[in-house]
C-alpha positions as YAML, in Angstrom:
chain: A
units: angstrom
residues:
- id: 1
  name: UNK
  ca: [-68.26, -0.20, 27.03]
- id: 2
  name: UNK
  ca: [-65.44, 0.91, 29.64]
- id: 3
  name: UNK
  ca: [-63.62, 3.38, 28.62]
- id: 4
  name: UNK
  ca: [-60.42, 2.08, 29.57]
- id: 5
  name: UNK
  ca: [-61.77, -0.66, 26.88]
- id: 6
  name: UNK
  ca: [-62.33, 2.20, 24.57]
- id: 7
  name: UNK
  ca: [-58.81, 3.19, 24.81]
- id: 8
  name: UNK
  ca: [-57.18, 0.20, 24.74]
- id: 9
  name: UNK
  ca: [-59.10, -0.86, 21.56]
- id: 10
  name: UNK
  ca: [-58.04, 2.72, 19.94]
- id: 11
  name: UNK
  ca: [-54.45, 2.49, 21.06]
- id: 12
  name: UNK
  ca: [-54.24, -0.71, 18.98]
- id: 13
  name: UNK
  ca: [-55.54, 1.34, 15.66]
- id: 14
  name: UNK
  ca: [-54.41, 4.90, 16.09]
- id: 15
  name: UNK
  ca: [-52.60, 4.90, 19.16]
- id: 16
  name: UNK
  ca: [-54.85, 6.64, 21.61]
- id: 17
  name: UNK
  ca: [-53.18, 8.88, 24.20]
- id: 18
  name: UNK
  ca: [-49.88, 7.78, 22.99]
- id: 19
  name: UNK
  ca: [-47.26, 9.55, 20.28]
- id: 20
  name: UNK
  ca: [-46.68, 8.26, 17.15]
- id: 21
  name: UNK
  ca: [-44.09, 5.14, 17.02]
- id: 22
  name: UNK
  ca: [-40.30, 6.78, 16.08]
- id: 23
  name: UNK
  ca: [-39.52, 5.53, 12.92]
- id: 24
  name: UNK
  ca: [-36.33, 3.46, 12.92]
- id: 25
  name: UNK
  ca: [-33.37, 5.88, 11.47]
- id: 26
  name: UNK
  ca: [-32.08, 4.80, 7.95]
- id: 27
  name: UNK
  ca: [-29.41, 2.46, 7.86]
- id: 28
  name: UNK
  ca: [-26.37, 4.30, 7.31]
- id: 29
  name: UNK
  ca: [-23.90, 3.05, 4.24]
- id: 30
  name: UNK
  ca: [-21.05, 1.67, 5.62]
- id: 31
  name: UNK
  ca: [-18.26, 4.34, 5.63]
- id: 32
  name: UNK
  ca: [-14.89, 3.51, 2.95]
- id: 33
  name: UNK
  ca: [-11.95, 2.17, 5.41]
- id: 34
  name: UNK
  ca: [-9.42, 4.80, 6.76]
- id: 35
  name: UNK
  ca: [-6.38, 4.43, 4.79]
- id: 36
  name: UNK
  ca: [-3.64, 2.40, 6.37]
- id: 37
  name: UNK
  ca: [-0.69, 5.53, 7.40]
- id: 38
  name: UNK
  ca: [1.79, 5.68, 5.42]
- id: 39
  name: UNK
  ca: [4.75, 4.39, 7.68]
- id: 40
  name: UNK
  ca: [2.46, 0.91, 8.00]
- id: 41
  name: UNK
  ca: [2.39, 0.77, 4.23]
- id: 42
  name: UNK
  ca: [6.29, 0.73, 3.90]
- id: 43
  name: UNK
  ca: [6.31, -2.00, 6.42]
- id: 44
  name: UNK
  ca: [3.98, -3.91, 4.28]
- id: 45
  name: UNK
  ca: [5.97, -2.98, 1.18]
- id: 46
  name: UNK
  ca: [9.01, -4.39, 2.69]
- id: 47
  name: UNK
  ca: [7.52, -7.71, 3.41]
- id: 48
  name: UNK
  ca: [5.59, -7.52, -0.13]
- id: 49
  name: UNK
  ca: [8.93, -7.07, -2.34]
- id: 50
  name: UNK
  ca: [10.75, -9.87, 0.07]
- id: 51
  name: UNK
  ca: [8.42, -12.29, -0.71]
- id: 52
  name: UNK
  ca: [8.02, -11.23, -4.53]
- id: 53
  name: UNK
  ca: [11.64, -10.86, -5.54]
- id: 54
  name: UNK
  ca: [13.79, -11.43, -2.60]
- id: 55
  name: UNK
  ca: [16.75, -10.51, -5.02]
- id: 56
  name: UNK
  ca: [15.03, -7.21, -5.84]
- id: 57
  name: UNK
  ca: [14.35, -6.84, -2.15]
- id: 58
  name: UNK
  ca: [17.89, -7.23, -1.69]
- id: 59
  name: UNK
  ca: [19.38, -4.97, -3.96]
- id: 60
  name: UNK
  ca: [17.16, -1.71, -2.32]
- id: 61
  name: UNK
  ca: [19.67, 0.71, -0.83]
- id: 62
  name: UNK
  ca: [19.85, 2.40, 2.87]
- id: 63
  name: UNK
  ca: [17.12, 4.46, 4.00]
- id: 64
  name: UNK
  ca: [18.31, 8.19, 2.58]
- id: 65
  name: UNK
  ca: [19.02, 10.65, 6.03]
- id: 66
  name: UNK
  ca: [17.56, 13.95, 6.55]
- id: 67
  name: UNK
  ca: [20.86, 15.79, 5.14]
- id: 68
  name: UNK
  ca: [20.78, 14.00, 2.05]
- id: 69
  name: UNK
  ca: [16.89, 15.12, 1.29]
- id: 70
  name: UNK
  ca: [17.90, 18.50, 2.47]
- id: 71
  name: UNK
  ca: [20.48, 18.83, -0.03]
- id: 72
  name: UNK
  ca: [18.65, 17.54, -3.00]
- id: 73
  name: UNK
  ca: [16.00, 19.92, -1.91]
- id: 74
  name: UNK
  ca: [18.55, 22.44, -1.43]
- id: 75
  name: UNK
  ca: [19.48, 21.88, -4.94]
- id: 76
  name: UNK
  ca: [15.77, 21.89, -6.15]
- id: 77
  name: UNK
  ca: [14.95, 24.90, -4.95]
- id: 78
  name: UNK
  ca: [11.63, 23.61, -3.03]
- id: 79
  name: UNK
  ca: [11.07, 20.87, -0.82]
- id: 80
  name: UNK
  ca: [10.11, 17.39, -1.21]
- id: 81
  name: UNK
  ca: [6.23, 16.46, -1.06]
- id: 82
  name: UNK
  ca: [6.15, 14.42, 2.70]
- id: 83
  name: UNK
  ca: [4.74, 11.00, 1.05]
- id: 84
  name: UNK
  ca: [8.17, 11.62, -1.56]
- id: 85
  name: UNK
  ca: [10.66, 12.34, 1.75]
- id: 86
  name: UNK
  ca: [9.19, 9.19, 3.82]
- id: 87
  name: UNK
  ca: [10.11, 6.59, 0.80]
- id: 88
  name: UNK
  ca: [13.20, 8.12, 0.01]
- id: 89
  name: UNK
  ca: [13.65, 7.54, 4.35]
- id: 90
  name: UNK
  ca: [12.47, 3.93, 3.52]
- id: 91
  name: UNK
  ca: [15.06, 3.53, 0.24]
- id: 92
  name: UNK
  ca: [17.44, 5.40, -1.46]
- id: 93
  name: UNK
  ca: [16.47, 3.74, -4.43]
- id: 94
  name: UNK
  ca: [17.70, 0.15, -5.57]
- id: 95
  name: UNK
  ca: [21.63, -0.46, -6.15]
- id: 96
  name: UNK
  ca: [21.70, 0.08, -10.09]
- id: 97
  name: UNK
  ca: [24.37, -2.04, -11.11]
- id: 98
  name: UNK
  ca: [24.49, -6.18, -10.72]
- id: 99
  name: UNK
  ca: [27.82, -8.59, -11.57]
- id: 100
  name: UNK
  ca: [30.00, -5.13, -12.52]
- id: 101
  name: UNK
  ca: [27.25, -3.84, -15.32]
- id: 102
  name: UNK
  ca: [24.57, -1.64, -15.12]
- id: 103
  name: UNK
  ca: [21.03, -3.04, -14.68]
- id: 104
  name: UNK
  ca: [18.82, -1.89, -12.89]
- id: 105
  name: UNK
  ca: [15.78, -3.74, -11.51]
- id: 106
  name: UNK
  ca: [12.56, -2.96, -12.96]
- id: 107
  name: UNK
  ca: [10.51, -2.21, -9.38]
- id: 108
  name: UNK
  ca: [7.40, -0.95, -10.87]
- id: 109
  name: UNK
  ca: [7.04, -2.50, -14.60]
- id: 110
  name: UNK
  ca: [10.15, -0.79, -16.73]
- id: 111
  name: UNK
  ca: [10.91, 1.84, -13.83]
- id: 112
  name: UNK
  ca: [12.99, 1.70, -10.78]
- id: 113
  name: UNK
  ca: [13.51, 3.79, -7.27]
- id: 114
  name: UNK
  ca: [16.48, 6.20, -8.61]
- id: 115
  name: UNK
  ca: [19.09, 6.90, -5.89]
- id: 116
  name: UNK
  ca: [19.04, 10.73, -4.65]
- id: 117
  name: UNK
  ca: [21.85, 10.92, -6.75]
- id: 118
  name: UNK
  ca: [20.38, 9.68, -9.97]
- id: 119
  name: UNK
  ca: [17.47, 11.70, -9.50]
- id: 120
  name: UNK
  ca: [19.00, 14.83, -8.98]
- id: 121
  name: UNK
  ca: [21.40, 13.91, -12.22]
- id: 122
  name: UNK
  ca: [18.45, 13.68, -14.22]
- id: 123
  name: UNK
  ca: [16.83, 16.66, -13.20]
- id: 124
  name: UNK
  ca: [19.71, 19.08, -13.61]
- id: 125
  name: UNK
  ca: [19.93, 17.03, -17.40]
- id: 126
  name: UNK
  ca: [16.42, 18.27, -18.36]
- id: 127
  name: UNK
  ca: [16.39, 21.64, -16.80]
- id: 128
  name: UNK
  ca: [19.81, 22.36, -18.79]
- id: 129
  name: UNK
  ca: [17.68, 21.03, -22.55]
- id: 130
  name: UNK
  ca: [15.01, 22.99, -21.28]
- id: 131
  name: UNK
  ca: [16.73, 25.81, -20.89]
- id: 132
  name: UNK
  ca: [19.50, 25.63, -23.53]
- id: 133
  name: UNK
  ca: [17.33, 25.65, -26.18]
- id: 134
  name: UNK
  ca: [17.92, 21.46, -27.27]
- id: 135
  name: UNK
  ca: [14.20, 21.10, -26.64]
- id: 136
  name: UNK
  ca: [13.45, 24.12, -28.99]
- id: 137
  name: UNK
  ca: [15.93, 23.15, -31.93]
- id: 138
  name: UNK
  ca: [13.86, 20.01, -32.25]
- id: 139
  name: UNK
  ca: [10.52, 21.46, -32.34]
- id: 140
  name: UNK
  ca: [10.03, 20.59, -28.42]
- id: 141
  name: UNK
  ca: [10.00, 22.69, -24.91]
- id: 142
  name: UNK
  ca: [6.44, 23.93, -25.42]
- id: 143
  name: UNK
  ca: [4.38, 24.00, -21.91]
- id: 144
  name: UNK
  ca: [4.30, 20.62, -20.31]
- id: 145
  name: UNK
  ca: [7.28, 19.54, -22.07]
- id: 146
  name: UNK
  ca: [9.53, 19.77, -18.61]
- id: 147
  name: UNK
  ca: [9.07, 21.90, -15.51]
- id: 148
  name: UNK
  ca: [11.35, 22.47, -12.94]
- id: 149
  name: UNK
  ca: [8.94, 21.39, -10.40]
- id: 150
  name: UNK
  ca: [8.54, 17.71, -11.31]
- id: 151
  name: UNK
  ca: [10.57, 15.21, -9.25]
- id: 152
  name: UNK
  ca: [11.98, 12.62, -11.59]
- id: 153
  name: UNK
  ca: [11.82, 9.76, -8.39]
- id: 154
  name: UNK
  ca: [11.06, 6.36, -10.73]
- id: 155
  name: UNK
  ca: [13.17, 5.95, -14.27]
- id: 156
  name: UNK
  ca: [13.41, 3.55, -17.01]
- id: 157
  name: UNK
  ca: [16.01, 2.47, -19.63]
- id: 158
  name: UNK
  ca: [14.55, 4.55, -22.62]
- id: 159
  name: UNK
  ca: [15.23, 7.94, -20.24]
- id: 160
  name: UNK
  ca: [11.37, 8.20, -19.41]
- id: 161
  name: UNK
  ca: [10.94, 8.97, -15.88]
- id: 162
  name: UNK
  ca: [7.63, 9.18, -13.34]
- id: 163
  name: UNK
  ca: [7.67, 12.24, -11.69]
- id: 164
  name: UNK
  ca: [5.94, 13.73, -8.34]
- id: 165
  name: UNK
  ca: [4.23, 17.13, -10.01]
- id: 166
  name: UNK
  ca: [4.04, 19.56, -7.39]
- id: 167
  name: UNK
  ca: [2.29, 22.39, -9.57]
- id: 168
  name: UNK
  ca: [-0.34, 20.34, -10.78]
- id: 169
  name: UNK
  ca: [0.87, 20.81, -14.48]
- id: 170
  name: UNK
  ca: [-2.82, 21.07, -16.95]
- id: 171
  name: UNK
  ca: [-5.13, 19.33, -14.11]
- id: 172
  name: UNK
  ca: [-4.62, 21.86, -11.17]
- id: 173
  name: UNK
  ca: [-4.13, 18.76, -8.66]
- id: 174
  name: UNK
  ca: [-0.51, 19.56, -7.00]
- id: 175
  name: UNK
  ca: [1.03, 16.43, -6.04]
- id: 176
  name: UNK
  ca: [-0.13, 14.45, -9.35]
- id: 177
  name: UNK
  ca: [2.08, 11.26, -10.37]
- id: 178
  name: UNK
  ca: [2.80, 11.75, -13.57]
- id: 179
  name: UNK
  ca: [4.91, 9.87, -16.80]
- id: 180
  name: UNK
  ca: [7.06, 11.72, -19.24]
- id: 181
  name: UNK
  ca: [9.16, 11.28, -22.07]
- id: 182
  name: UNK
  ca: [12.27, 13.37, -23.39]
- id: 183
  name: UNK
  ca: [12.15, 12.70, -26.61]
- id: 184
  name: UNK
  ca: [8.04, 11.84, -27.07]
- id: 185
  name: UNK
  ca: [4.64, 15.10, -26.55]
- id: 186
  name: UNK
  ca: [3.05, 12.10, -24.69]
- id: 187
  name: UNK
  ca: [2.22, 12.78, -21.22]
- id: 188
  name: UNK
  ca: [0.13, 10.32, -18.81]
- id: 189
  name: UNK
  ca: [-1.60, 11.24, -15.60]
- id: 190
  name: UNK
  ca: [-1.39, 7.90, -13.15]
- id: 191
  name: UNK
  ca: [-2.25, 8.95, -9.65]
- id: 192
  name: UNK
  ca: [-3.92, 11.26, -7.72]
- id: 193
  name: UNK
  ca: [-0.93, 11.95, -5.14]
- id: 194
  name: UNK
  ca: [2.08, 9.52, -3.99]
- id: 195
  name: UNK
  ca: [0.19, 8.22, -1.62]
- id: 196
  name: UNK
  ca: [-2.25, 7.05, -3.78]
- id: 197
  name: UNK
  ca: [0.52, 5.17, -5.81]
- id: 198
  name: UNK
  ca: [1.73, 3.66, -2.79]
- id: 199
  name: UNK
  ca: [-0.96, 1.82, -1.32]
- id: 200
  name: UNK
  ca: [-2.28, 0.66, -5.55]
- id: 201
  name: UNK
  ca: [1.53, -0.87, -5.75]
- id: 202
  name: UNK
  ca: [1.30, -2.24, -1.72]
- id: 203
  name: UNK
  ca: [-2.37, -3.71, -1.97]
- id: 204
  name: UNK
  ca: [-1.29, -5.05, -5.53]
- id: 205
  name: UNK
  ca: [1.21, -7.05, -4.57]
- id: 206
  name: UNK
  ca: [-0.23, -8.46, -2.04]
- id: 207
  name: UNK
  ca: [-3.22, -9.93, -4.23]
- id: 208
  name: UNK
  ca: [-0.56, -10.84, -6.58]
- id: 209
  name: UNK
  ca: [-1.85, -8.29, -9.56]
- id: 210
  name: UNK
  ca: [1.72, -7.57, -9.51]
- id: 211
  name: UNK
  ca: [4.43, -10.03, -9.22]
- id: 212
  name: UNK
  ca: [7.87, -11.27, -10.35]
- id: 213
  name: UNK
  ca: [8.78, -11.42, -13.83]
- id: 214
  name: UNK
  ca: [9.72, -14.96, -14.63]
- id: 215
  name: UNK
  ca: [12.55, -13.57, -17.13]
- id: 216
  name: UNK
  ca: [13.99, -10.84, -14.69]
- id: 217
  name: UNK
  ca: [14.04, -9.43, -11.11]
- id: 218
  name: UNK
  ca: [11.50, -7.14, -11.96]
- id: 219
  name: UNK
  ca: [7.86, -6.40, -10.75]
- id: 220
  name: UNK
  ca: [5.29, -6.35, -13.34]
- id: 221
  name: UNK
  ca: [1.99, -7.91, -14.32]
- id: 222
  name: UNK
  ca: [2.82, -10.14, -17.17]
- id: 223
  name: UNK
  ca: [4.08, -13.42, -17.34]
- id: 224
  name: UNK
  ca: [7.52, -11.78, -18.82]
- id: 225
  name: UNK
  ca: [8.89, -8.15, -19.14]
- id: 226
  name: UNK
  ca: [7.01, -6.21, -21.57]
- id: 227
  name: UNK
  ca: [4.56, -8.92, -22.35]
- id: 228
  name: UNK
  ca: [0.21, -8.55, -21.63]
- id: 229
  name: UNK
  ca: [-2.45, -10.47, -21.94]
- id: 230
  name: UNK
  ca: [-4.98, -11.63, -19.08]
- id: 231
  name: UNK
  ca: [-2.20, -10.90, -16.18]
- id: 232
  name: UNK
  ca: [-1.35, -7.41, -17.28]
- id: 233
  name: UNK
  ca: [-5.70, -6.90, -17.97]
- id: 234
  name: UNK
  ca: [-6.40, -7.90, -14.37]
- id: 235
  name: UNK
  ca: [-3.95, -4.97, -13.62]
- id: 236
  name: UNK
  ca: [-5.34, -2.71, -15.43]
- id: 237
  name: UNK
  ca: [-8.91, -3.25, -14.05]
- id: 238
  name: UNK
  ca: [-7.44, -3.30, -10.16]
- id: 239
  name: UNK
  ca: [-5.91, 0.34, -11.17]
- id: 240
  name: UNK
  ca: [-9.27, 1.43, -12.55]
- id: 241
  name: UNK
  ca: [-10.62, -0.11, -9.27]
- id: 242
  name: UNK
  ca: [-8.57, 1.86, -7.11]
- id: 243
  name: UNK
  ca: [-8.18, 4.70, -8.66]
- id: 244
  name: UNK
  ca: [-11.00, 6.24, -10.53]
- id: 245
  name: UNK
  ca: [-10.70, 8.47, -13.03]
- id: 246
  name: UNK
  ca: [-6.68, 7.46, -13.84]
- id: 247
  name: UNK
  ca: [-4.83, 7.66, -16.10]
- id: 248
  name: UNK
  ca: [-5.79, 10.75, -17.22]
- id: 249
  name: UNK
  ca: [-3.73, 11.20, -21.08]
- id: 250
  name: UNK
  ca: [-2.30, 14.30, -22.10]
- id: 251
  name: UNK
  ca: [0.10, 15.47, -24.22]
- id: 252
  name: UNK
  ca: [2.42, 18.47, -24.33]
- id: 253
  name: UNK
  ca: [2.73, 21.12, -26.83]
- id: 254
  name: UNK
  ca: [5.44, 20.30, -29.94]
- id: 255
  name: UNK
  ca: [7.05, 17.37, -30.53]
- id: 256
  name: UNK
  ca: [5.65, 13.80, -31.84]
...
């Protein structure tokens, strides 16, 4: 037989003369999708809230300026975490009051955007119980009761507040959205970071997880304010969704 016959016979079995075939790389899993920047978000979150609740929508204040941040900070003692700074830049909050009384619109379930002002009010309230000893005459102020360095930025009608936590109170992870209580130990790790927060409230409202209440202004996931079933479950899975891990429960020390 020929041996270019030879060859050409071996090639097709082993491959004579030639190197092995390459084997095809594995596929690569598809990479997660960059998050959307934050400035794009607040655009979205704009257009989200106007189509919600245009009279929420309405009733958000001016964008805060620079000197206003800088004196809150100023006032703080530290600086506001960037994510904080750019949606107090978006909003100073949501006017408070509606028809000459006070009622504030529920932006995020119970809660809503304090002012600068309001926020800075509420601060300077707990760091005087915390350090006046009200806390301690009721059994209270142990660790994780109130620090200094949490940023009361969303509050609710009962005086419980969600605050950015830039020490990373029990969990180590600086920049932590957390919800606290004056007068209850209860203490309940949401978010990772702000920005985390943001795009969970953005992407929900978009889907529709969270919409208008049908008794109130207000942005929640029930049919009415306060009220579960089915609506408010869907929430909760779409927060387990997108944030894993959250909330994380704690409590502080003393108290109920």
């Amino acid at each position: 037989m020929k041996a270019w016959l030879v060859c050409a016979l071996a090639t097709l079995a082993l491959g004579c003369g030639s190197k092995p075939a390459e084997q095809a790389p594995p596929a690569r899993s598809a990479e997660p999708a960059p998050k959307p920047p934050r400035a794009a978000l607040l655009a979205r979150l704009d257009a989200a809230l106007a189509k919600a609740s245009p009279s929420l929508a309405a009733r958000l204040r001016p964008g805060a300026t620079d000197a206003q941040i800088a004196a809150v900070e100023k006032y703080l003692g530290f600086p506001f975490p960037p994510a904080l700074a750019d949606i107090y830049r978006w909003h100073d909050g949501v006017e408070t009051k509606a028809g000459g009384r006070y009622a504030p619109p529920g932006m995020f379930f119970s809660y809503w955007l304090a002012p600068l002002a309001s926020l800075q009010e509420h601060h300077a309230m707990m760091r005087e119980f915390a350090r006046d000893g009200t806390y301690a005459k009721t059994d209270r102020g142990g660790d994780g009761w109130w620090n200094d360095r949490w940023i009361p930025f969303f509050h609710n009608m009962e005086g419980g507040t969600v605050c950015v936590d830039t020490v990373g109170w029990s969990t180590g992870d600086v920049g932590q959205v957390l919800e606290e209580w004056h007068d209850d130990a209860a203490r309940k790790v949401t978010y990772r970071d702000l920005d985390a927060w943001l795009e969970t409230y953005v992407t929900a409202l978009e889907a529709g997880v969270l919409h208008k209440m049908s008794d109130s202004d207000g942005i929640g996931a029930g049919t009415a304010t306060g009220s579960e079933g089915p609506d408010f479950d869907r929430w909760v899975d779409y927060h387990a969704e997108h944030n894993p891990g959250y909330p994380k429960r704690l409590r502080a020390q003393g108290g109920h």
